[in-house]
PDB file of C-alpha atoms in Angstrom:
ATOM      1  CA  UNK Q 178       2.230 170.215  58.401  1.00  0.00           C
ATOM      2  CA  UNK Q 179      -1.137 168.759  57.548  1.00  0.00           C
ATOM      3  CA  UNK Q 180      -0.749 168.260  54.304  1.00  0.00           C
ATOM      4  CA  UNK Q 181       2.841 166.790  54.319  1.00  0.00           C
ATOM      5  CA  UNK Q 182       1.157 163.929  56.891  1.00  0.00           C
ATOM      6  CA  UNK Q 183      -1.609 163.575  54.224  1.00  0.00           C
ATOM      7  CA  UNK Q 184       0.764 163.146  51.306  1.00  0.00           C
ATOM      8  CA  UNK Q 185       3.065 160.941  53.474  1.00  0.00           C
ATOM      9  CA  UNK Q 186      -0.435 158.699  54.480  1.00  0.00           C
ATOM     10  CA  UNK Q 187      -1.532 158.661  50.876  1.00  0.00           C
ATOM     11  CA  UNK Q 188       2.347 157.556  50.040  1.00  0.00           C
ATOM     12  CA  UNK Q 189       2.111 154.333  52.214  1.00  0.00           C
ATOM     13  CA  UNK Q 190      -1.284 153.804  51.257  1.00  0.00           C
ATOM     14  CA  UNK Q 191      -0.001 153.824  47.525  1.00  0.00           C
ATOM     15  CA  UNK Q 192       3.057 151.155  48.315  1.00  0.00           C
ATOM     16  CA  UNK Q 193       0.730 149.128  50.170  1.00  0.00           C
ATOM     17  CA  UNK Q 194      -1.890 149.111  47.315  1.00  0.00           C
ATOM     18  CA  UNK Q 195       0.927 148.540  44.966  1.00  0.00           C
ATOM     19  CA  UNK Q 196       2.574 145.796  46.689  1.00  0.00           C
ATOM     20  CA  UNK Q 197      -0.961 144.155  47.601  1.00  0.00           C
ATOM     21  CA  UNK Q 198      -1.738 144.326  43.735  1.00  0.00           C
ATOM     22  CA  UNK Q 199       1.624 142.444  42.444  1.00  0.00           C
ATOM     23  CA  UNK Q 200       1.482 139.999  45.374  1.00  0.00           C
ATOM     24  CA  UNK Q 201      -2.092 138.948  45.491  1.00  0.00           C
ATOM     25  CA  UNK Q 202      -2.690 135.375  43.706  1.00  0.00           C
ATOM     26  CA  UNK Q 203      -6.629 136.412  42.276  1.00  0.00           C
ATOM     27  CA  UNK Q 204      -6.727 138.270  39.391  1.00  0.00           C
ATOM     28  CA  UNK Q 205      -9.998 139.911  40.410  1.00  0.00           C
ATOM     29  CA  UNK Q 206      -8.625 140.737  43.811  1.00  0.00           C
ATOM     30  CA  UNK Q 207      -5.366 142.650  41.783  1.00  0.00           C
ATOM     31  CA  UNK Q 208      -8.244 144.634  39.704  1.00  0.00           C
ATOM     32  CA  UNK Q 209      -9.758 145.853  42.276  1.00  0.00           C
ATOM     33  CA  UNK Q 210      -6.388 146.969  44.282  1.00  0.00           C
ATOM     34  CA  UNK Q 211      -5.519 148.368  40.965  1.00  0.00           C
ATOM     35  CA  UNK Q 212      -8.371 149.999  40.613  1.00  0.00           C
ATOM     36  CA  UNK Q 213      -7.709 151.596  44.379  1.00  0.00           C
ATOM     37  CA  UNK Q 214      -4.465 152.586  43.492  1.00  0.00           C
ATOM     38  CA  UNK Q 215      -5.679 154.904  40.645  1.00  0.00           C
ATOM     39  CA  UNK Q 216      -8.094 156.501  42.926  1.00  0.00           C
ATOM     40  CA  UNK Q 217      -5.781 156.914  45.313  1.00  0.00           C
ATOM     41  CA  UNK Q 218      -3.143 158.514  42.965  1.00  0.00           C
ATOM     42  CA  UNK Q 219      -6.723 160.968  42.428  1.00  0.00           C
ATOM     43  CA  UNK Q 220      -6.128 162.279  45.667  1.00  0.00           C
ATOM     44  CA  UNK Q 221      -2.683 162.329  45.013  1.00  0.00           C
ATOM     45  CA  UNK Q 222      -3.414 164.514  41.622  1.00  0.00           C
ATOM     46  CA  UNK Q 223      -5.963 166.693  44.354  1.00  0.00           C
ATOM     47  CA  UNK Q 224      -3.524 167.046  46.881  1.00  0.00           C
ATOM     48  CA  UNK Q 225      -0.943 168.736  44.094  1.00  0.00           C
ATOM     49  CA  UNK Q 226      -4.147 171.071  43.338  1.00  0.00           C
ATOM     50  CA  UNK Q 227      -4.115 169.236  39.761  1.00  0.00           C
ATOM     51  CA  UNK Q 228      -7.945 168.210  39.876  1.00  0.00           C
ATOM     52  CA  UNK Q 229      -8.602 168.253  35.905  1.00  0.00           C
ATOM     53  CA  UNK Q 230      -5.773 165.589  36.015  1.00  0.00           C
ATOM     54  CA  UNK Q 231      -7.489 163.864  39.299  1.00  0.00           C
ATOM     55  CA  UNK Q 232     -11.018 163.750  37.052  1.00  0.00           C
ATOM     56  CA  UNK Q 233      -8.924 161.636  34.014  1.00  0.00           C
ATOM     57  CA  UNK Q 234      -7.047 159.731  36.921  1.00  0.00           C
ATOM     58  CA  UNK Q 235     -10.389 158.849  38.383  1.00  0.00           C
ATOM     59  CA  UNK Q 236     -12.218 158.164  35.100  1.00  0.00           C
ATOM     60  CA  UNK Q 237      -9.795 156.552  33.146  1.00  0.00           C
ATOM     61  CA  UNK Q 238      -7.499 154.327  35.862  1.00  0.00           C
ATOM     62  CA  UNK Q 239     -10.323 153.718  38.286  1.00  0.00           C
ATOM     63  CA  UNK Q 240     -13.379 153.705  36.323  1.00  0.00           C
ATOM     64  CA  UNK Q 241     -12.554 152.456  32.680  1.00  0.00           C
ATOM     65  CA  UNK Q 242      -9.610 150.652  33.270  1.00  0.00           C
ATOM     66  CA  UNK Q 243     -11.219 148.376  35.858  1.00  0.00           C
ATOM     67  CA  UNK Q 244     -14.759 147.880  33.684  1.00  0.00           C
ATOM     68  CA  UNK Q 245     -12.095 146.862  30.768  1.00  0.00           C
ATOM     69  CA  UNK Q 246     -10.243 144.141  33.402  1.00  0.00           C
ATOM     70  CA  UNK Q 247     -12.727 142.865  34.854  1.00  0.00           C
ATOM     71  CA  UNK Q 248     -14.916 142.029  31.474  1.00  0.00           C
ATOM     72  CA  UNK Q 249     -11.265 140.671  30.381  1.00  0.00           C
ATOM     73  CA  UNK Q 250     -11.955 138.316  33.233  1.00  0.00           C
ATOM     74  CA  UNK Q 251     -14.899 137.166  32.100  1.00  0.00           C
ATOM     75  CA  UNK Q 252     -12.484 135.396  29.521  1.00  0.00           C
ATOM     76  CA  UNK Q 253      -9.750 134.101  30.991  1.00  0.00           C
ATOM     77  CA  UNK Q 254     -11.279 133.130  34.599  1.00  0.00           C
ATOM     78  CA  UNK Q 255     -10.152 134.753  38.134  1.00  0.00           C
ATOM     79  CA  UNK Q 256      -7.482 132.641  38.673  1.00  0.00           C
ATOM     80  CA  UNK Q 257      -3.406 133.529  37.957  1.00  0.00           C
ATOM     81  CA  UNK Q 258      -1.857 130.597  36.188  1.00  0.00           C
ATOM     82  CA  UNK Q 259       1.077 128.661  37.919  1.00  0.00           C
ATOM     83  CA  UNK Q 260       3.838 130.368  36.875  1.00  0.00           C
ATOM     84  CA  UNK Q 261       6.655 127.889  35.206  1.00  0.00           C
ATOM     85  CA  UNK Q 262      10.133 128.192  37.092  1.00  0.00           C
ATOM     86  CA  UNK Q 263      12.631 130.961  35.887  1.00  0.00           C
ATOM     87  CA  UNK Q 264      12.776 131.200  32.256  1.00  0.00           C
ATOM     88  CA  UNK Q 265      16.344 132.336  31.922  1.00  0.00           C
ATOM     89  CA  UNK Q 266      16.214 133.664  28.947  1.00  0.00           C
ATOM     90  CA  UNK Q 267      13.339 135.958  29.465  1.00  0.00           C
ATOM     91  CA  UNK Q 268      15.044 137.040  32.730  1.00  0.00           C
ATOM     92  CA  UNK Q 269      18.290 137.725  30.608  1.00  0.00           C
ATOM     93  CA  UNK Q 270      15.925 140.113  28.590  1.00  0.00           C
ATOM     94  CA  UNK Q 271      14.315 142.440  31.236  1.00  0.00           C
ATOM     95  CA  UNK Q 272      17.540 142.285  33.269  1.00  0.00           C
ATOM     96  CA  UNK Q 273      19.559 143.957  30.073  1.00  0.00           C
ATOM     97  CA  UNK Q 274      16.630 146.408  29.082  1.00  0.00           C
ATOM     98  CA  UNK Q 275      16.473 147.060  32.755  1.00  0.00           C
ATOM     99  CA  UNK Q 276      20.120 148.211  32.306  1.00  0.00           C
ATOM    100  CA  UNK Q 277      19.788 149.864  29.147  1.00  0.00           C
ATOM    101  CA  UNK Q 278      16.779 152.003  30.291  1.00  0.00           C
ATOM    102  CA  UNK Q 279      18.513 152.688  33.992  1.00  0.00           C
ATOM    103  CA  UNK Q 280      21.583 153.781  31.641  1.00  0.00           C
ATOM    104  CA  UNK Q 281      19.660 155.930  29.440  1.00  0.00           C
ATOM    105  CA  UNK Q 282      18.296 157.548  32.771  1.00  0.00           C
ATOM    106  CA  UNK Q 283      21.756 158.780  33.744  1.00  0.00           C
ATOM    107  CA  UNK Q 284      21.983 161.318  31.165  1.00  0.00           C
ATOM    108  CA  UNK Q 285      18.843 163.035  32.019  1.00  0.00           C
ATOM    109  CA  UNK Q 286      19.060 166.388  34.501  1.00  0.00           C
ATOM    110  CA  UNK Q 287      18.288 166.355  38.196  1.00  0.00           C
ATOM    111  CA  UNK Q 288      14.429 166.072  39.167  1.00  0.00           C
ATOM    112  CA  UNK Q 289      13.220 169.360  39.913  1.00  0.00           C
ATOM    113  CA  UNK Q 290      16.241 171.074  38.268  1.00  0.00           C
ATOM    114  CA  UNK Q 291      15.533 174.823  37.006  1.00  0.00           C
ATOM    115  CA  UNK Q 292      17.748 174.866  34.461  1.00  0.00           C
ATOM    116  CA  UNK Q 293      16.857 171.858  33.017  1.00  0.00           C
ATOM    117  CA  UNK Q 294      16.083 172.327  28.938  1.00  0.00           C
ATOM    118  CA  UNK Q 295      12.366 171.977  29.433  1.00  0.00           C
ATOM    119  CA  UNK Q 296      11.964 174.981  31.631  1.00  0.00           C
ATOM    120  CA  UNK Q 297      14.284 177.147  29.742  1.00  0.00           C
ATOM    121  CA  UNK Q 298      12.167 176.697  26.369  1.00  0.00           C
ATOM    122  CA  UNK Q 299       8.554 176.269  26.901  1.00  0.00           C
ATOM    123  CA  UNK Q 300       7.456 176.113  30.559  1.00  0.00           C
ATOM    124  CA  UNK Q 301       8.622 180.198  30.972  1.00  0.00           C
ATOM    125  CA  UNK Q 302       6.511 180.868  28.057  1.00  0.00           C
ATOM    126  CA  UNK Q 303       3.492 179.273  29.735  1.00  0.00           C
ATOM    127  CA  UNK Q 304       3.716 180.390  33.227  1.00  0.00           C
ATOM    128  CA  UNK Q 305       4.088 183.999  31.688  1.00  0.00           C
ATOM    129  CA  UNK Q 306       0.972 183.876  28.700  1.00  0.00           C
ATOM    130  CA  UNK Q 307      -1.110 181.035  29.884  1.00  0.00           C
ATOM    131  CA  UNK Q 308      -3.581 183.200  31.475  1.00  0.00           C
ATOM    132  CA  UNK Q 309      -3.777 185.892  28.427  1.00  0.00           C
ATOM    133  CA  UNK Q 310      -3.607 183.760  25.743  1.00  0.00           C
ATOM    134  CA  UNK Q 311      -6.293 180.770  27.047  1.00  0.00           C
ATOM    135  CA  UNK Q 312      -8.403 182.951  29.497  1.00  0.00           C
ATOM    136  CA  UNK Q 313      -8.217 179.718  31.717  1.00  0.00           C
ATOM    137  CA  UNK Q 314      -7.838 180.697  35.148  1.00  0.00           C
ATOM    138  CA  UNK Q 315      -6.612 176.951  36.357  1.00  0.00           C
ATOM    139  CA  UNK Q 316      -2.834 176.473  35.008  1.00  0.00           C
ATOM    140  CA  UNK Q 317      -3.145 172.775  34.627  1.00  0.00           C
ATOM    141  CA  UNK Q 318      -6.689 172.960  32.394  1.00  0.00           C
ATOM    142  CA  UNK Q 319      -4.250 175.455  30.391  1.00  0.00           C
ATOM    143  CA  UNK Q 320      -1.677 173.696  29.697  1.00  0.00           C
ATOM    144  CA  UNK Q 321      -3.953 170.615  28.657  1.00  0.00           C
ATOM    145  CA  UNK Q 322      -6.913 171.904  26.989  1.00  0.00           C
ATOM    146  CA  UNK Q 323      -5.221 174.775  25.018  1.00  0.00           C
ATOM    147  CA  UNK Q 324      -1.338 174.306  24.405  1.00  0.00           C
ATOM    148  CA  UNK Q 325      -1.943 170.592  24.661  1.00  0.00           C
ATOM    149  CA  UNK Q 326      -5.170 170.721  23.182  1.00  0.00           C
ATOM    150  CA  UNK Q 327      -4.377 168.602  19.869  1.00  0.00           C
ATOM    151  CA  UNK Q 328      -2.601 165.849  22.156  1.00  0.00           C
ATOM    152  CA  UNK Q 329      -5.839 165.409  24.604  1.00  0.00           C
ATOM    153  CA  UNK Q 330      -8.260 165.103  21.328  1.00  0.00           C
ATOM    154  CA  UNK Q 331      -6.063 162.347  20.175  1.00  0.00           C
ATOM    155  CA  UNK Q 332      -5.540 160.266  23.386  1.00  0.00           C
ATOM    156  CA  UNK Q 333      -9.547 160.775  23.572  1.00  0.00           C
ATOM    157  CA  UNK Q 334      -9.750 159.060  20.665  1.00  0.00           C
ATOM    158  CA  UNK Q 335      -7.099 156.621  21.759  1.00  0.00           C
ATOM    159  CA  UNK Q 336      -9.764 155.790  24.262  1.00  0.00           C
ATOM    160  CA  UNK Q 337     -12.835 156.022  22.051  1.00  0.00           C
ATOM    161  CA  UNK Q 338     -11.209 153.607  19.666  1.00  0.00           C
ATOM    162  CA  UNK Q 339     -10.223 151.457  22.519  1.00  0.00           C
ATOM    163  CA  UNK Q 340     -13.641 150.863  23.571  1.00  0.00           C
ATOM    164  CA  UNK Q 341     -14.616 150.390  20.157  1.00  0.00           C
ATOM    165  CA  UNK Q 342     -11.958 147.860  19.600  1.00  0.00           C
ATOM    166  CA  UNK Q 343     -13.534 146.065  23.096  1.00  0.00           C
ATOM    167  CA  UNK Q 344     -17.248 146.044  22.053  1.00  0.00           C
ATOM    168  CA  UNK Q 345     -15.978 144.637  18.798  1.00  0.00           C
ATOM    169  CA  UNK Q 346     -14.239 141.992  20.428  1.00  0.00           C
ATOM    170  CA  UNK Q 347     -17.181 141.454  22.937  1.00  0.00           C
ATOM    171  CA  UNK Q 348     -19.810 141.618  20.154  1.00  0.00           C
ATOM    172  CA  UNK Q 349     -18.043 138.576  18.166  1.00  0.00           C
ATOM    173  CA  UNK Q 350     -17.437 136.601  21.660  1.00  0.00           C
ATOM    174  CA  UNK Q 351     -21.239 136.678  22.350  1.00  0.00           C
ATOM    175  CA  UNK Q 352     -22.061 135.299  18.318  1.00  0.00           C
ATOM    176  CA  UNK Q 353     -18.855 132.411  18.643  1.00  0.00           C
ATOM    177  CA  UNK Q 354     -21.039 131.395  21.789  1.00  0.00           C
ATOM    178  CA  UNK Q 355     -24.210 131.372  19.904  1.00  0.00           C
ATOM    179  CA  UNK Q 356     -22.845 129.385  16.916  1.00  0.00           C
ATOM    180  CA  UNK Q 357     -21.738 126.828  19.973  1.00  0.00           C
ATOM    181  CA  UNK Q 358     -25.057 126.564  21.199  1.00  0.00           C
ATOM    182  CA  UNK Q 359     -26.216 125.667  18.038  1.00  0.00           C
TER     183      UNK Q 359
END
């Protein structure tokens, strides 16, 4: 019973981050509820006993994420721009790939259902080798850092080369101001 009133607290604590986030008018103000809302989903990831996941969650959403927005707003100022009145035919857009995607959705099998593909194929497979074959005694860390081991080097390099990519950009922002001062 406690931890179904915890999940359900964290729940309404995640809407209310969520809603705060997309209705809040400073951009700094939607960084930082952003950056709430990823450690919050954390202690979502801890509450479903998934803490490597938590540790990215934290790192990544609440920790790089907001150090990469904020410096962004460095650039562009605090402030959201007015938006301009209904653009109809951008509306027209996310309204039809809203459709499509909601459409695409309906083939799909029931959440949580047994005998959907995935858990006929692989996931038996894993439950029944992951602790012989990785000598991990956490099923998640299995799963990522030894069946899935390829895909987490490469999104750590996503990240690496995303920081790159910022310091880069950063780097020739501080010489364009230098040439200014000039």
């Amino acid at each position: 019973m406690t931890t179904l009133l915890i999940d359900v607290f964290l729940l309404l604590l995640l809407v209310i981050t969520a809603i705060g986030a997309v209705a809040v008018r400073s951009l700094l103000a939607a960084t930082l509820l952003l950056a709430i809302y990823s450690l919050l989903m954390a202690l979502v990831w801890v509450s479903l006993q998934a803490v490597d996941v938590a540790f990215t969650e934290a790192a990544v959403g609440g920790g790089i994420s907001t150090v990469l927005l904020i410096a962004t707003l460095v650039f562009i100022g605090r402030r959201e721009a007015p938006a301009p009145l209904i653009h109809w035919p951008s509306a027209a857009a996310v309204v039809i790939t809203g459709a499509v995607l909601i459409y695409g959705t309906l083939d799909m099998p029931r959440f949580g259902d047994p005998q959907a593909p995935p858990h006929q194929h692989v996931a038996p497979h894993y439950i029944a080798h992951a602790m012989e074959e990785t000598r991990v005694p956490n099923f998640v860390t299995a799963v990522l850092a030894s069946y899935r081991g390829y895909d987490t080097l490469f999104e750590t390099a996503v990240i690496y080369t995303a920081g790159l990519g910022l310091i880069l950009l950063l780097r020739g922002a501080r010489a364009r101001r230098r040439e200014r001062r000039r």
